[in-house]
Short mmCIF file of C-alpha atoms in Angstrom, two decimals:
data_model
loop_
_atom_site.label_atom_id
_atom_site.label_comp_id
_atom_site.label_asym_id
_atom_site.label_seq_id
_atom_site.Cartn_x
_atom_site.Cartn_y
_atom_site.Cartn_z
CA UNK T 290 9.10 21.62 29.35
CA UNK T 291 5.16 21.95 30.08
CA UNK T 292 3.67 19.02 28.65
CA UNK T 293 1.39 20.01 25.67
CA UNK T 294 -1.62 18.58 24.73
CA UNK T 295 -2.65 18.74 21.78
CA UNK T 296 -6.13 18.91 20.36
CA UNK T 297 -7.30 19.21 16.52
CA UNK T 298 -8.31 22.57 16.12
CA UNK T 299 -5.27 23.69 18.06
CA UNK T 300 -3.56 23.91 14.42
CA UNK T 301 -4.68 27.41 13.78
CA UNK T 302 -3.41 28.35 17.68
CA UNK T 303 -0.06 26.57 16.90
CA UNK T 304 0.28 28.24 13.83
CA UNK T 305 -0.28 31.39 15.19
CA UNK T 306 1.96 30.95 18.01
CA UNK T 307 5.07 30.15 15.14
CA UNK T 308 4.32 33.34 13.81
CA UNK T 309 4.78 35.16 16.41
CA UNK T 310 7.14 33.82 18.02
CA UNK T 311 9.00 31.14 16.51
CA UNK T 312 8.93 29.36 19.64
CA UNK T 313 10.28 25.54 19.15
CA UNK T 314 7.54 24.90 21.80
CA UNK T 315 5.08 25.18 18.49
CA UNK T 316 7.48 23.10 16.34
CA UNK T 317 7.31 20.04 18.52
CA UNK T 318 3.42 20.59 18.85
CA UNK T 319 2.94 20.20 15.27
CA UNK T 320 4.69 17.18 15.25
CA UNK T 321 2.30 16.10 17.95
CA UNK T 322 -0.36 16.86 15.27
CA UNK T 323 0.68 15.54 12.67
CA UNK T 324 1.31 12.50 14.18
CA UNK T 325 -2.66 12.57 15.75
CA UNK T 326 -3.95 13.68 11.83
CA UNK T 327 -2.12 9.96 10.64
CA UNK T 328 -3.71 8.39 13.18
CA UNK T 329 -7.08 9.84 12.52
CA UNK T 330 -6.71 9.35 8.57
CA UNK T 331 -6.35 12.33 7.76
CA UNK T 332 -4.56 13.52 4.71
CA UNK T 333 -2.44 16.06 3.21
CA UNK T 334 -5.33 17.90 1.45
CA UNK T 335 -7.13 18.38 4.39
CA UNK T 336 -4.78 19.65 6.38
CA UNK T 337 -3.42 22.32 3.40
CA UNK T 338 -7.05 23.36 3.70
CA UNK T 339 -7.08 23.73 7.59
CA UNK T 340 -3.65 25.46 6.93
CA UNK T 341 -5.44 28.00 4.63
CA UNK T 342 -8.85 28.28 6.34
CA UNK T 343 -6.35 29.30 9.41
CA UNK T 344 -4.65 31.75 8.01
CA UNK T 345 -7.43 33.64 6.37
CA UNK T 346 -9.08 33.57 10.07
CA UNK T 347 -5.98 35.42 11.24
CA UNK T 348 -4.94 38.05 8.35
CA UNK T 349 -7.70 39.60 6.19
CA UNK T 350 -5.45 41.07 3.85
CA UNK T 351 -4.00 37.46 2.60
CA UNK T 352 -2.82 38.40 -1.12
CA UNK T 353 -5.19 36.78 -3.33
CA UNK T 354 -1.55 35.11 -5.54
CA UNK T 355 -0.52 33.67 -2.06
CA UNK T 356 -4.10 32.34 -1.86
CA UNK T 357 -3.98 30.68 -5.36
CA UNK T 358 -0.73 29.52 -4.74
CA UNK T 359 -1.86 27.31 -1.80
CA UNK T 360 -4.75 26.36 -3.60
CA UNK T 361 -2.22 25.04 -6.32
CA UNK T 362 -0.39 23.52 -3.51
CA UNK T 363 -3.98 21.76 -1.99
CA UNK T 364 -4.58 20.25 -5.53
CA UNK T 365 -0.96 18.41 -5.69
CA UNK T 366 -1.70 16.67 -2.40
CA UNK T 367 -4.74 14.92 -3.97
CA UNK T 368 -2.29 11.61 -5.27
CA UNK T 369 -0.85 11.99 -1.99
CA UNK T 370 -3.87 11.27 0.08
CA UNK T 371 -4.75 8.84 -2.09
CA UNK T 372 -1.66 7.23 -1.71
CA UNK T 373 -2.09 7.42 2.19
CA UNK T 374 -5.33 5.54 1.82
CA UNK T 375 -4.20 2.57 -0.17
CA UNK T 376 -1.17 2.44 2.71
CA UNK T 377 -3.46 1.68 4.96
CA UNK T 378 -5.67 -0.80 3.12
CA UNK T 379 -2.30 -2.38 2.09
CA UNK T 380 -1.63 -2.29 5.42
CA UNK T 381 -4.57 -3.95 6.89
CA UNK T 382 -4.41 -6.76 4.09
CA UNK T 383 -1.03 -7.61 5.38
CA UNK T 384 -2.13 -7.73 8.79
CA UNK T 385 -4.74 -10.27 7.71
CA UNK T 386 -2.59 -12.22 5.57
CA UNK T 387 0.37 -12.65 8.40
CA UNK T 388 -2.81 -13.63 10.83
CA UNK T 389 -3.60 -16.16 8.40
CA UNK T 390 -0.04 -17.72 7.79
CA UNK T 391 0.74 -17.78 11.29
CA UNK T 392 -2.78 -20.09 11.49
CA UNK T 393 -1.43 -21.67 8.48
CA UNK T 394 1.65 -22.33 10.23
CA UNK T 395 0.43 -23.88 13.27
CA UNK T 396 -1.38 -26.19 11.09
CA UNK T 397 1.57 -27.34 9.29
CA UNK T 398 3.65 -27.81 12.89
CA UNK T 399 0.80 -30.21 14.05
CA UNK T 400 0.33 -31.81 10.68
CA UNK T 401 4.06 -32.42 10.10
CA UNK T 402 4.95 -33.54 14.11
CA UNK T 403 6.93 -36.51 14.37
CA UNK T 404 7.84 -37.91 17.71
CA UNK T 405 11.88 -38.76 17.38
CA UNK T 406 11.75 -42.82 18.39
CA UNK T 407 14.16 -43.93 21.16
CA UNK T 408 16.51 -46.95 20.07
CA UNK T 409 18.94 -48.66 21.99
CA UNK T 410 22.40 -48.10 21.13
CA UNK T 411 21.50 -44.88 18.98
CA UNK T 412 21.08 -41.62 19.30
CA UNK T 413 19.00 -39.34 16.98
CA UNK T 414 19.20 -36.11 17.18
CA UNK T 415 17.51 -33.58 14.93
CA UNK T 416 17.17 -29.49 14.37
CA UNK T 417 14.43 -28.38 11.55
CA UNK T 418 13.88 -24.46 11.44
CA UNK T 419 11.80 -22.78 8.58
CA UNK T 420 12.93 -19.58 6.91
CA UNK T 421 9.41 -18.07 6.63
CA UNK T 422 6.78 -19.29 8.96
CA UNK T 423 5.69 -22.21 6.92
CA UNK T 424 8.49 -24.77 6.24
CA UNK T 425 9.36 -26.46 2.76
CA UNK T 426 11.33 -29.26 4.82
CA UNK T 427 9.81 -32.69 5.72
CA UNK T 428 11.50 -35.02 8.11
CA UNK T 429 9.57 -38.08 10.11
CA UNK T 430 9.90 -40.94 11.92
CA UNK T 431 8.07 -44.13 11.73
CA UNK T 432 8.45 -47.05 13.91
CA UNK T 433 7.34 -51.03 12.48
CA UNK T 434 5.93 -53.11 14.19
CA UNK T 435 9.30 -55.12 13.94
CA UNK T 436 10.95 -52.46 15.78
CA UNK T 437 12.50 -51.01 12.70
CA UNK T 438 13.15 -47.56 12.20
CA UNK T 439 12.02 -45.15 9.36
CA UNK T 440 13.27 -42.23 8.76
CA UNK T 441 12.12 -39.60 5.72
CA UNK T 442 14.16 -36.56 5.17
CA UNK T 443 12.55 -34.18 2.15
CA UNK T 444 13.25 -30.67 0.74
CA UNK T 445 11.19 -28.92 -1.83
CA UNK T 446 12.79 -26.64 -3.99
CA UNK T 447 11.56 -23.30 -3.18
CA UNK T 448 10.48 -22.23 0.04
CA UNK T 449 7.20 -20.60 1.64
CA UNK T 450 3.52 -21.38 1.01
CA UNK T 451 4.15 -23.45 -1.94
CA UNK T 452 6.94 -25.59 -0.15
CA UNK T 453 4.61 -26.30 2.56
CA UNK T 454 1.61 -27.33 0.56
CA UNK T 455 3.45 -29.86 -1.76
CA UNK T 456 4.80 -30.89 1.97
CA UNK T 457 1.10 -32.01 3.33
CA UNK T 458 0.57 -33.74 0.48
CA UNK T 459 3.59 -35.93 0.79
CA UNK T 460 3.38 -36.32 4.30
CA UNK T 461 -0.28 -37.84 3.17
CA UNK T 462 1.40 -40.17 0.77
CA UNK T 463 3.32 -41.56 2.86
CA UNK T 464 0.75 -42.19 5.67
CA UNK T 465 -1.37 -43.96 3.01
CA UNK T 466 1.62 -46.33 2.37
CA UNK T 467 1.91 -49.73 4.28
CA UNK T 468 4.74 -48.86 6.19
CA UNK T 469 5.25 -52.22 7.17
CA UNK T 470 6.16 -53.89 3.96
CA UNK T 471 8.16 -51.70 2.25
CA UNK T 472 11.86 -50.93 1.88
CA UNK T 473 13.28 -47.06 1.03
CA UNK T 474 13.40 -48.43 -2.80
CA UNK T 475 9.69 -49.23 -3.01
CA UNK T 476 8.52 -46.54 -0.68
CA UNK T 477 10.20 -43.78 -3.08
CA UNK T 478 8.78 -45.00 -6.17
CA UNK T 479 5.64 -44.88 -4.91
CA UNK T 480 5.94 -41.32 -3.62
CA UNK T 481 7.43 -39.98 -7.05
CA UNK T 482 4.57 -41.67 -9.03
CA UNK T 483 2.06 -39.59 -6.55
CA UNK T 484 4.12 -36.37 -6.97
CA UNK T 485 4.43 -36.87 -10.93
CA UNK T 486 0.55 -37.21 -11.14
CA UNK T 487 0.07 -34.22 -8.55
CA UNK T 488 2.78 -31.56 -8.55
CA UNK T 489 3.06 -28.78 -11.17
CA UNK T 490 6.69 -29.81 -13.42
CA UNK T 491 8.34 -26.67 -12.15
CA UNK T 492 8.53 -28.10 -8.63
CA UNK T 493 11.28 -30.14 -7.69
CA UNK T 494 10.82 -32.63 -4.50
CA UNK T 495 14.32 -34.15 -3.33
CA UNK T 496 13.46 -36.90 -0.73
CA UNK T 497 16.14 -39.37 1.01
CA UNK T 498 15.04 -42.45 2.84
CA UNK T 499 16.37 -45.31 5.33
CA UNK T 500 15.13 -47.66 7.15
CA UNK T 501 16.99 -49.21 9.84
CA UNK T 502 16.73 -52.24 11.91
CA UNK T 503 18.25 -51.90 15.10
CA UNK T 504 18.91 -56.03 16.06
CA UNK T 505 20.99 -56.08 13.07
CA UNK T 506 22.20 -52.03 12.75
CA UNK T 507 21.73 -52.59 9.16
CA UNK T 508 20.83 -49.09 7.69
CA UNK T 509 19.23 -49.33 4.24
CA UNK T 510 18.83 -46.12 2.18
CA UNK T 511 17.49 -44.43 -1.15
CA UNK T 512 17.63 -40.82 -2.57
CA UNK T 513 15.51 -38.91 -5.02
CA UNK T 514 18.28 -36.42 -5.79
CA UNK T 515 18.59 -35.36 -2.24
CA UNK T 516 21.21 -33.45 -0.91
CA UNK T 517 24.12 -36.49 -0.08
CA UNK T 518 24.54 -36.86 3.69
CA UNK T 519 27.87 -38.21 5.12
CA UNK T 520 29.06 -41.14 6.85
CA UNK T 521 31.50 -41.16 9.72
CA UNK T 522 33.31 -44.41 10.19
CA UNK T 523 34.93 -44.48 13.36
CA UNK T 524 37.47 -46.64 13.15
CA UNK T 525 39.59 -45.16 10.15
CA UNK T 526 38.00 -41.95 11.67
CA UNK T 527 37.14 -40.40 7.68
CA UNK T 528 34.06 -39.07 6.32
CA UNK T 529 32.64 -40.91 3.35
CA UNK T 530 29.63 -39.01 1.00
CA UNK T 531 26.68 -41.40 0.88
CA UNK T 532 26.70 -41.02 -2.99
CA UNK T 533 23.40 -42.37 -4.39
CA UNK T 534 21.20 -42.52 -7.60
CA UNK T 535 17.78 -41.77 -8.08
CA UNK T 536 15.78 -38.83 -9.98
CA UNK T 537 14.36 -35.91 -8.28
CA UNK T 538 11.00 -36.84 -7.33
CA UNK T 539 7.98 -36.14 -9.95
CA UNK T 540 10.19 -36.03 -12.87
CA UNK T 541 8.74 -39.02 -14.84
CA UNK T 542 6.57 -41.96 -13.35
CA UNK T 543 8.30 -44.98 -14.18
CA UNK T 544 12.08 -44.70 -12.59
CA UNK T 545 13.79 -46.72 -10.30
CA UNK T 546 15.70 -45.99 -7.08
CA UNK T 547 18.59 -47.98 -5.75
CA UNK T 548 18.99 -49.03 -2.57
CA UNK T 549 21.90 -48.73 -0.76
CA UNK T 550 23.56 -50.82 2.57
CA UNK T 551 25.74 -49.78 5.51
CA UNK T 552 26.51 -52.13 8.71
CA UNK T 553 26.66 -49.59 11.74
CA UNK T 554 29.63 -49.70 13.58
CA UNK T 555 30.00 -48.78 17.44
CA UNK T 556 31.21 -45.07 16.74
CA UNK T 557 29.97 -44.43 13.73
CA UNK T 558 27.63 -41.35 12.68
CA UNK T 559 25.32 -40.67 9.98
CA UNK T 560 24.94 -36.92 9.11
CA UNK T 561 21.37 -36.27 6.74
CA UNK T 562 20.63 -33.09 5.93
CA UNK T 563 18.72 -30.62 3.33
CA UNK T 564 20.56 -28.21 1.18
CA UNK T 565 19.49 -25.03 3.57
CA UNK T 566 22.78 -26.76 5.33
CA UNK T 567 25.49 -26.58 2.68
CA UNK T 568 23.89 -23.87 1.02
CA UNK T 569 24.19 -21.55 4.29
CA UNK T 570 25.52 -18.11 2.96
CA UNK T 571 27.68 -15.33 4.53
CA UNK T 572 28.12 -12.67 2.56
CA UNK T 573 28.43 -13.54 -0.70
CA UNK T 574 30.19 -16.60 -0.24
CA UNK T 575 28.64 -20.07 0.03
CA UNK T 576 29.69 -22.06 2.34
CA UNK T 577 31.75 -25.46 0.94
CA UNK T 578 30.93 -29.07 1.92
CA UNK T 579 34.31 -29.51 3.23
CA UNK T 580 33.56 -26.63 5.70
CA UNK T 581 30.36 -27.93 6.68
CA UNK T 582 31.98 -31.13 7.40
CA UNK T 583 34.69 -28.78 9.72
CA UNK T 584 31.94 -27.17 11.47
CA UNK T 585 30.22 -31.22 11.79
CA UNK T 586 33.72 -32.66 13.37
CA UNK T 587 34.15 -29.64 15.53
CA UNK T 588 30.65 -30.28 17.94
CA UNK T 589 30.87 -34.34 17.08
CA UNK T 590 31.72 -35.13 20.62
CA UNK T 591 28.51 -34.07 21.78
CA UNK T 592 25.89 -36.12 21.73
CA UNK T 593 23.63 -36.13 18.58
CA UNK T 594 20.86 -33.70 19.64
CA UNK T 595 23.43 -31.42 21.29
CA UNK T 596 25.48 -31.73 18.73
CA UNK T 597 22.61 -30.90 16.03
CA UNK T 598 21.70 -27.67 17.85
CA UNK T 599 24.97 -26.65 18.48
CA UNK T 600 26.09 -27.20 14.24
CA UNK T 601 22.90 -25.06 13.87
CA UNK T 602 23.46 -22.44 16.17
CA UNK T 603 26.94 -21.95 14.24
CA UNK T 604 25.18 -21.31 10.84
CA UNK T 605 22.46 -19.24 12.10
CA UNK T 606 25.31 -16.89 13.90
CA UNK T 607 26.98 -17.30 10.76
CA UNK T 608 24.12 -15.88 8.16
CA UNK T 609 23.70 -13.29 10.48
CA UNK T 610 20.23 -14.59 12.69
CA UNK T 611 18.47 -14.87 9.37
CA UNK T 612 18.00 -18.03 7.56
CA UNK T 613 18.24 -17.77 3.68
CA UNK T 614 16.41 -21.45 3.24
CA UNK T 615 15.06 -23.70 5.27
CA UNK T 616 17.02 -25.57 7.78
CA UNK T 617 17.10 -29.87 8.44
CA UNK T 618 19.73 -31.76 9.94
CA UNK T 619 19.09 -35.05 11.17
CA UNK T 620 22.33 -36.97 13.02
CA UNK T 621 22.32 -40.68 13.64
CA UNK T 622 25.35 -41.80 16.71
CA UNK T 623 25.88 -45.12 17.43
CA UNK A 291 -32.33 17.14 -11.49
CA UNK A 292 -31.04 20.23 -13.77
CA UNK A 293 -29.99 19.45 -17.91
CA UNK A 294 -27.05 17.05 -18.46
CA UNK A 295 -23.58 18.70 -18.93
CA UNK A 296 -20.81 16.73 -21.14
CA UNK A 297 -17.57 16.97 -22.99
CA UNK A 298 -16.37 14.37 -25.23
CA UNK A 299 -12.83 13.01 -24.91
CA UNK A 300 -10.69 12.41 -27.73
CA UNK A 301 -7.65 14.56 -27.22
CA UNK A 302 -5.78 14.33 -24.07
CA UNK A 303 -6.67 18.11 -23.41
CA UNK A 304 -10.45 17.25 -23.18
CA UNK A 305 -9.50 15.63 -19.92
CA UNK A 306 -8.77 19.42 -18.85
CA UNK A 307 -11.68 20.42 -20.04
CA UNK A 308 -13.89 18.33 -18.04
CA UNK A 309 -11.85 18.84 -15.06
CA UNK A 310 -12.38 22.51 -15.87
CA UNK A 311 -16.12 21.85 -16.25
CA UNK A 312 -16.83 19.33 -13.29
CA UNK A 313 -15.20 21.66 -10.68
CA UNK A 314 -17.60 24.92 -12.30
CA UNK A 315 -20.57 22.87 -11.63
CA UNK A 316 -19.17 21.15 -8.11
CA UNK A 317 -17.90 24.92 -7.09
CA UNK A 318 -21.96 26.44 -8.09
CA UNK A 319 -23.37 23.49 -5.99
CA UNK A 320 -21.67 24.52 -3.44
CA UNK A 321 -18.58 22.21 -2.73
CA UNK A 322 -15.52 23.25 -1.05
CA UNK A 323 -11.82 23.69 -1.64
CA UNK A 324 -10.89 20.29 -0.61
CA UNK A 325 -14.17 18.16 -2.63
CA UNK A 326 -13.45 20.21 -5.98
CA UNK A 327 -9.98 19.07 -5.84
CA UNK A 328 -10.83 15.57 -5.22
CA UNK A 329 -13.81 15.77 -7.77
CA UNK A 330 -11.79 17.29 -10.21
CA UNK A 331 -9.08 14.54 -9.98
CA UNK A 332 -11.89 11.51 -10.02
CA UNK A 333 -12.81 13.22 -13.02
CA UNK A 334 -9.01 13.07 -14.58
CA UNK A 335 -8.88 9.33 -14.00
CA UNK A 336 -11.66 8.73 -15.24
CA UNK A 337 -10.88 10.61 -18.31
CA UNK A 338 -7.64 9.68 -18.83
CA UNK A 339 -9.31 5.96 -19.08
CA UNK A 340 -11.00 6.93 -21.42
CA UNK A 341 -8.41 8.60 -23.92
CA UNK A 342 -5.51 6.05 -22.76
CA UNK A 343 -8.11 2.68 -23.97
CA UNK A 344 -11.08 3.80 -25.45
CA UNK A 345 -10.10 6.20 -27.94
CA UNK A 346 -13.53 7.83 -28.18
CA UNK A 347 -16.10 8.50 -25.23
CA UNK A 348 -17.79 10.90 -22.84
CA UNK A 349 -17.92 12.12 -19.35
CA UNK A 350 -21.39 13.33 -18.11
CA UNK A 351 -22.37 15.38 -15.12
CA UNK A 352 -25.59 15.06 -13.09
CA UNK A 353 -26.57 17.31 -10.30
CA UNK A 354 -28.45 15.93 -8.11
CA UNK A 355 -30.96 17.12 -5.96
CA UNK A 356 -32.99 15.47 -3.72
CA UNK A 357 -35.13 16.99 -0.22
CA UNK A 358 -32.21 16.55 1.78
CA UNK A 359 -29.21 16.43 0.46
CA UNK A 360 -27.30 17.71 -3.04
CA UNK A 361 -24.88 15.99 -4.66
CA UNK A 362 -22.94 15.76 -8.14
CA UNK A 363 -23.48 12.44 -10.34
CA UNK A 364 -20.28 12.07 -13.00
CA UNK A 365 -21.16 9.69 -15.70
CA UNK A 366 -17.92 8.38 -18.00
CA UNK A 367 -19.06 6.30 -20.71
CA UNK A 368 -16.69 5.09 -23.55
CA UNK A 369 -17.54 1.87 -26.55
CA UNK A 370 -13.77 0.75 -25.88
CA UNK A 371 -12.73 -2.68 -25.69
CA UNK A 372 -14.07 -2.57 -22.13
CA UNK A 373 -12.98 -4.43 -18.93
CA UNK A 374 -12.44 -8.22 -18.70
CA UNK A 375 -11.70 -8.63 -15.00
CA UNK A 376 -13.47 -5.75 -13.15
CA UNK A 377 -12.43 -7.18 -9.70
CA UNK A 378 -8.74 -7.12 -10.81
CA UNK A 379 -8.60 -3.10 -11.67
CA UNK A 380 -10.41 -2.72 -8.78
CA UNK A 381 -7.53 -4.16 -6.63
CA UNK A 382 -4.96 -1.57 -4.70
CA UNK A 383 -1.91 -1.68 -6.62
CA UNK A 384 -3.17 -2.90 -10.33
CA UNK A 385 -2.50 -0.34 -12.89
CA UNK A 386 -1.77 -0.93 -15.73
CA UNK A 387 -0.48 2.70 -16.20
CA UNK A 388 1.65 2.17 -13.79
CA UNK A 389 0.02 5.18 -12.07
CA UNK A 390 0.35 5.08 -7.51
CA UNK A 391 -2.53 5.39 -4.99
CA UNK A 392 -4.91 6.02 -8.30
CA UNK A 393 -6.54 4.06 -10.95
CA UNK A 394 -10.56 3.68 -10.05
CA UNK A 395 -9.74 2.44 -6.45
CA UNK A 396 -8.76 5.86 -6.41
CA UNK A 397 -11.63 7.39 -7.90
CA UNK A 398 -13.88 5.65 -5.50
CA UNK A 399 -11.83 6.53 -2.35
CA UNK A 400 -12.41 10.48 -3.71
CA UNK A 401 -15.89 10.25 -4.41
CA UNK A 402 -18.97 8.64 -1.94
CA UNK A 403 -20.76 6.00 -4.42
CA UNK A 404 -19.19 4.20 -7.16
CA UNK A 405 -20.24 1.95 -9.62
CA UNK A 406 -18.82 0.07 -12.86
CA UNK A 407 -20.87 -1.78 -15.58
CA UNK A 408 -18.52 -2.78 -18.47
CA UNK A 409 -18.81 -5.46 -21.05
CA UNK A 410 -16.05 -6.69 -23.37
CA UNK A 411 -16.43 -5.68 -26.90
CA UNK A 412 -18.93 -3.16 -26.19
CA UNK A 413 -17.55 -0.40 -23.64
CA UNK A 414 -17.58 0.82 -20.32
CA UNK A 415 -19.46 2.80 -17.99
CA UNK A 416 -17.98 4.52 -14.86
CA UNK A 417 -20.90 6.36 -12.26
CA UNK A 418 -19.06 7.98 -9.31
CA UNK A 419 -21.33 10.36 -6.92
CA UNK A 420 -20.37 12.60 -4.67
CA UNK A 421 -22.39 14.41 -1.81
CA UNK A 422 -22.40 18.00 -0.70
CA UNK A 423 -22.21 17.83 3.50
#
């Protein structure tokens, strides 16, 4: 086929061409041009006018109740072209917006890095993937000066910008805190007295923190509500949930958090993670603990960061390529 | 500029009525097919504002003419509870008639200058021009 090309005013030539012939050449030109009239902005009014215009050029005689009736027809496109032209401003305000989160979102990756610390005799490995560009998970590291090991693990309820502001403002928190000095007890009770004063009531912050000192592989560790994480002891080989206490953060400014103890054994594993794990959906279904646990002691012979990627990997194949919530899981190997 | 033109709306068929009379006057001036139609449909929203919150008001036409150019001035003015948050109806997608693509975005996409004065308590006046080319 002769390749057309396909100018404005050709309309009234296509047009005519149809008539006569009802060539499919004419079809497929018009869907050149009305492709080049979207382009251009140009709506449906407009082009019911250059339809009529056109046809009174080629037939004198056009019945004056055909005439009306495409007048009629000229005055029902009006919404439509109006329609058309809020499209495109919609469309142009989402550009900007999506421009702007993915600024946003950059922001939030620098703000939130954390560099994972190397300690002898344990591996940490560690997979955090947002939903939507901006992520409502926090995880960091912080190494004392004693060569202890901090490690934050946070999820706000909800997802998106909200998620990630309320995010900056605890990793802020807990930069202003003297690291040094302070247990997970003491650092999240000052946290939830900075979310109570700061946070609208409707938004819940679950945090879960441990400290752990690497001379002695004592592992200390609080919760605000968080999502439990498991323990692997190696040598009876079973799971155990690291059950805790502790309020949600933000709820009320005077609570306490208790602070749990574990001795690290040679073979041992700690599993954290945010609910975006063991709330992973297919279909309908939610996925159970126990089957989260399966998918855990299928890949645990891997080393921790291989091992991370690969339990991820299963449970983004498994929702289909597209996360539901965001996505934290933090292992600790020894 | 020529005598003012008006209809008072009260009655949802006064909104026809000054469609009817704002295409007469946009047809003599010299508009075509295309501007009536959008004229006559500023008009309608504008109207319909008018009936649907102000119960009693009036739509005014202007033509305009200057050395160059002609054009048609429409004029709605209503003492309704007017318009708290002008920027808000002005936003794509905020009706609260639940209307598409229209609203007063709409009438200022169909006509060339717009403008909106409104005070709460007192009423609300609409002035939409459009040019002859």
């Amino acid at each position: 086929m002769d390749a057309i090309d396909i100018q404005e005013d050709s309309y009234k030539d296509l047009l005519k061409l149809y008539i006569d012939t009802e060539d499919e050449k004419a079809l497929y030109g018009a869907e050149k041009i009305s492709k080049s009239f979207i382009k251009q902005g140009i709506t449906p009014e407009e082009i019911v006018n250059l339809h009529i215009q056109s046809l009174q050029e080629m037939y004198d005689d056009m019945p004056q109740a055909y005439l009306r009736g495409l007048d009629f027809l000229l005055e029902t496109m009006i919404s439509y072209g109006l329609a058309l032209q809020e499209y495109q401003t919609l469309r142009e305000k989402q550009l900007e917006i999506k421009s702007e989160l993915k600024i946003a979102a950059g922001m939030q990756k620098t703000l939130l890095a954390t560099t994972v610390p190397v300690v002898e005799n344990l591996q940490i490995g560690v997979v955090s993937v947002a939903a939507h560009q901006m992520n409502g998970d926090y995880h960091h590291f912080i190494t004392g000066k004693n060569g202890d090991i901090g490690i934050a693990l946070a999820d706000v309820r909800g997802k998106g910008i909200p998620a990630a502001l309320c995010m900056s403002m605890i990793k802020y928190a807990m930069d202003s805190l003297p690291e040094d000095t302070m247990g997970p007890n003491k650092i999240l009770k000052n946290l939830n007295r900075v979310v109570e004063k700061n946070v609208d009531p409707s938004m819940f912050i679950t945090m879960f923190y441990a400290q752990y000192f690497p001379q002695t592989s004592k592992f200390l560790f609080s919760s605000a509500g968080h999502e439990p994480g498991f323990y692997y002891h190696g040598d009876t080989k079973n799971f155990e949930e690291l059950k805790t206490k502790g309020l949600v953060l933000g709820v009320t400014s005077e609570t306490d958090y208790p602070e749990y103890e574990r001795t690290i054994k040679e073979g041992d594993m700690i599993v954290l993670l945010t609910d975006g794990v063991t709330e992973c959906r297919y279909g309908d279904n939610f996925l159970s603990r126990e089957e989260v646990l399966e998918v855990i002691q299928q890949h645990m012979h891997l080393p921790a960061q291989e091992m991370a990627e690969k339990v991820y990997k299963h449970f983004e194949r498994l929702q289909n390529f597209h996360l539901r919530d965001d996505f934290t899981l933090i292992i600790l190997k020894k | 500029m020529e005598p003012h033109s008006f209809i008072g709306i009260k009655k949802e068929w006064d909104i026809v009525g000054a469609r009817q009379l704002g295409r007469e006057i946009a047809r003599k001036l010299g508009f075509g097919t295309v501007d009536q139609a959008r004229i006559a449909t500023a008009i309608s929203e504008i109207a319909r504002n008018i009936y649907l919150y102000a119960e009693d008001g009036k739509v005014t036409f202007e033509t305009i003419e200057g050395m160059n150019h002609k054009g048609l001035r429409i004029i709605a003015s209503d003492n309704g509870p007017g318009i708290d948050n002008i920027s808000q109806v002005m936003e794509d997608g905020y009706t609260t008639s639940g209307g598409l693509g229209a609203g007063l975005p709409g009438v200022k996409r169909l006509m060339d200058e717009f403008d909106i004065q409104s005070e709460v308590g007192k009423g609300t006046i609409v002035t939409a021009v459009k040019w002859l080319r």
